[in-house]
Amino acid sequence: MTYPLFDSEFVNWQGDLDTRLKDGFDRSIRDLGVEGKTLLDHYYSGVSVFGMLDVITRQHGLMRMG
């Protein structure tokens, strides 16, 4: 599948996801090595930020801080 060169809604979605990872788990998308293509695939298939957060936390075995 091809994606647009720039999509401001995707940028917002990715930023929201990264913020939630940092706030809840003190980790970032980059820290976890999540590939950009994976994020794009999930975003364009309609996965919400919370859905993607669930996917990432399960894949990496993350536990909430605090």
mmCIF file of C-alpha atoms in Angstrom:
data_model
loop_
_atom_site.group_PDB
_atom_site.id
_atom_site.type_symbol
_atom_site.label_atom_id
_atom_site.label_comp_id
_atom_site.label_asym_id
_atom_site.label_seq_id
_atom_site.Cartn_x
_atom_site.Cartn_y
_atom_site.Cartn_z
ATOM 1 C CA MET A 1 0.000 0.000 0.000
ATOM 2 C CA THR A 2 1.230 3.505 -0.746
ATOM 3 C CA TYR A 3 0.761 6.405 1.629
ATOM 4 C CA PRO A 4 0.674 10.177 1.127
ATOM 5 C CA LEU A 5 3.986 11.981 1.391
ATOM 6 C CA PHE A 6 2.660 14.060 4.294
ATOM 7 C CA ASP A 7 -0.475 13.577 6.393
ATOM 8 C CA SER A 8 -0.940 15.973 9.313
ATOM 9 C CA GLU A 9 -3.550 13.689 10.912
ATOM 10 C CA PHE A 10 -1.028 10.830 10.985
ATOM 11 C CA VAL A 11 1.564 13.156 12.522
ATOM 12 C CA ASN A 12 -0.949 14.064 15.260
ATOM 13 C CA TRP A 13 -1.839 10.378 15.802
ATOM 14 C CA GLN A 14 1.832 9.416 16.078
ATOM 15 C CA GLY A 15 2.543 12.322 18.448
ATOM 16 C CA ASP A 16 -0.390 11.354 20.656
ATOM 17 C CA LEU A 17 0.810 7.744 20.740
ATOM 18 C CA ASP A 18 4.368 8.791 21.606
ATOM 19 C CA THR A 19 3.139 11.110 24.385
ATOM 20 C CA ARG A 20 1.024 8.338 25.917
ATOM 21 C CA LEU A 21 3.972 5.925 25.809
ATOM 22 C CA LYS A 22 6.226 8.480 27.505
ATOM 23 C CA ASP A 23 3.641 9.389 30.156
ATOM 24 C CA GLY A 24 2.597 5.838 30.976
ATOM 25 C CA PHE A 25 5.747 3.809 30.398
ATOM 26 C CA ASP A 26 8.629 6.312 30.187
ATOM 27 C CA ARG A 27 9.458 4.948 26.720
ATOM 28 C CA SER A 28 9.128 6.418 23.241
ATOM 29 C CA ILE A 29 8.324 4.943 19.851
ATOM 30 C CA ARG A 30 11.993 5.341 18.959
ATOM 31 C CA ASP A 31 13.184 3.708 22.226
ATOM 32 C CA LEU A 32 11.094 0.652 21.415
ATOM 33 C CA GLY A 33 12.247 0.491 17.798
ATOM 34 C CA VAL A 34 8.735 0.579 16.341
ATOM 35 C CA GLU A 35 9.074 0.923 12.578
ATOM 36 C CA GLY A 36 7.409 3.793 10.759
ATOM 37 C CA LYS A 37 5.836 1.403 8.243
ATOM 38 C CA THR A 38 4.183 -0.496 11.102
ATOM 39 C CA LEU A 39 2.683 2.738 12.402
ATOM 40 C CA LEU A 40 1.485 3.753 8.940
ATOM 41 C CA ASP A 41 -0.074 0.335 8.315
ATOM 42 C CA HIS A 42 -2.006 0.451 11.576
ATOM 43 C CA TYR A 43 -3.044 4.100 11.175
ATOM 44 C CA TYR A 44 -4.380 3.643 7.642
ATOM 45 C CA SER A 45 -6.194 0.446 8.594
ATOM 46 C CA GLY A 46 -8.141 2.467 11.178
ATOM 47 C CA VAL A 47 -6.426 1.493 14.435
ATOM 48 C CA SER A 48 -6.942 4.103 17.152
ATOM 49 C CA VAL A 49 -4.154 5.495 19.324
ATOM 50 C CA PHE A 50 -5.395 3.321 22.192
ATOM 51 C CA GLY A 51 -5.506 0.262 19.954
ATOM 52 C CA MET A 52 -1.924 0.841 18.834
ATOM 53 C CA LEU A 53 -0.852 1.510 22.409
ATOM 54 C CA ASP A 54 -2.290 -1.893 23.322
ATOM 55 C CA VAL A 55 -0.438 -3.573 20.435
ATOM 56 C CA ILE A 56 2.880 -1.986 21.440
ATOM 57 C CA THR A 57 2.536 -2.698 25.168
ATOM 58 C CA ARG A 58 1.713 -6.357 24.485
ATOM 59 C CA GLN A 59 4.557 -6.801 21.981
ATOM 60 C CA HIS A 60 7.104 -5.265 24.326
ATOM 61 C CA GLY A 61 5.694 -6.546 27.629
ATOM 62 C CA LEU A 62 5.419 -3.053 29.092
ATOM 63 C CA MET A 63 3.971 -2.443 32.542
ATOM 64 C CA ARG A 64 2.530 0.922 33.573
ATOM 65 C CA MET A 65 4.724 3.121 35.726
ATOM 66 C CA GLY A 66 3.629 4.301 39.137
#
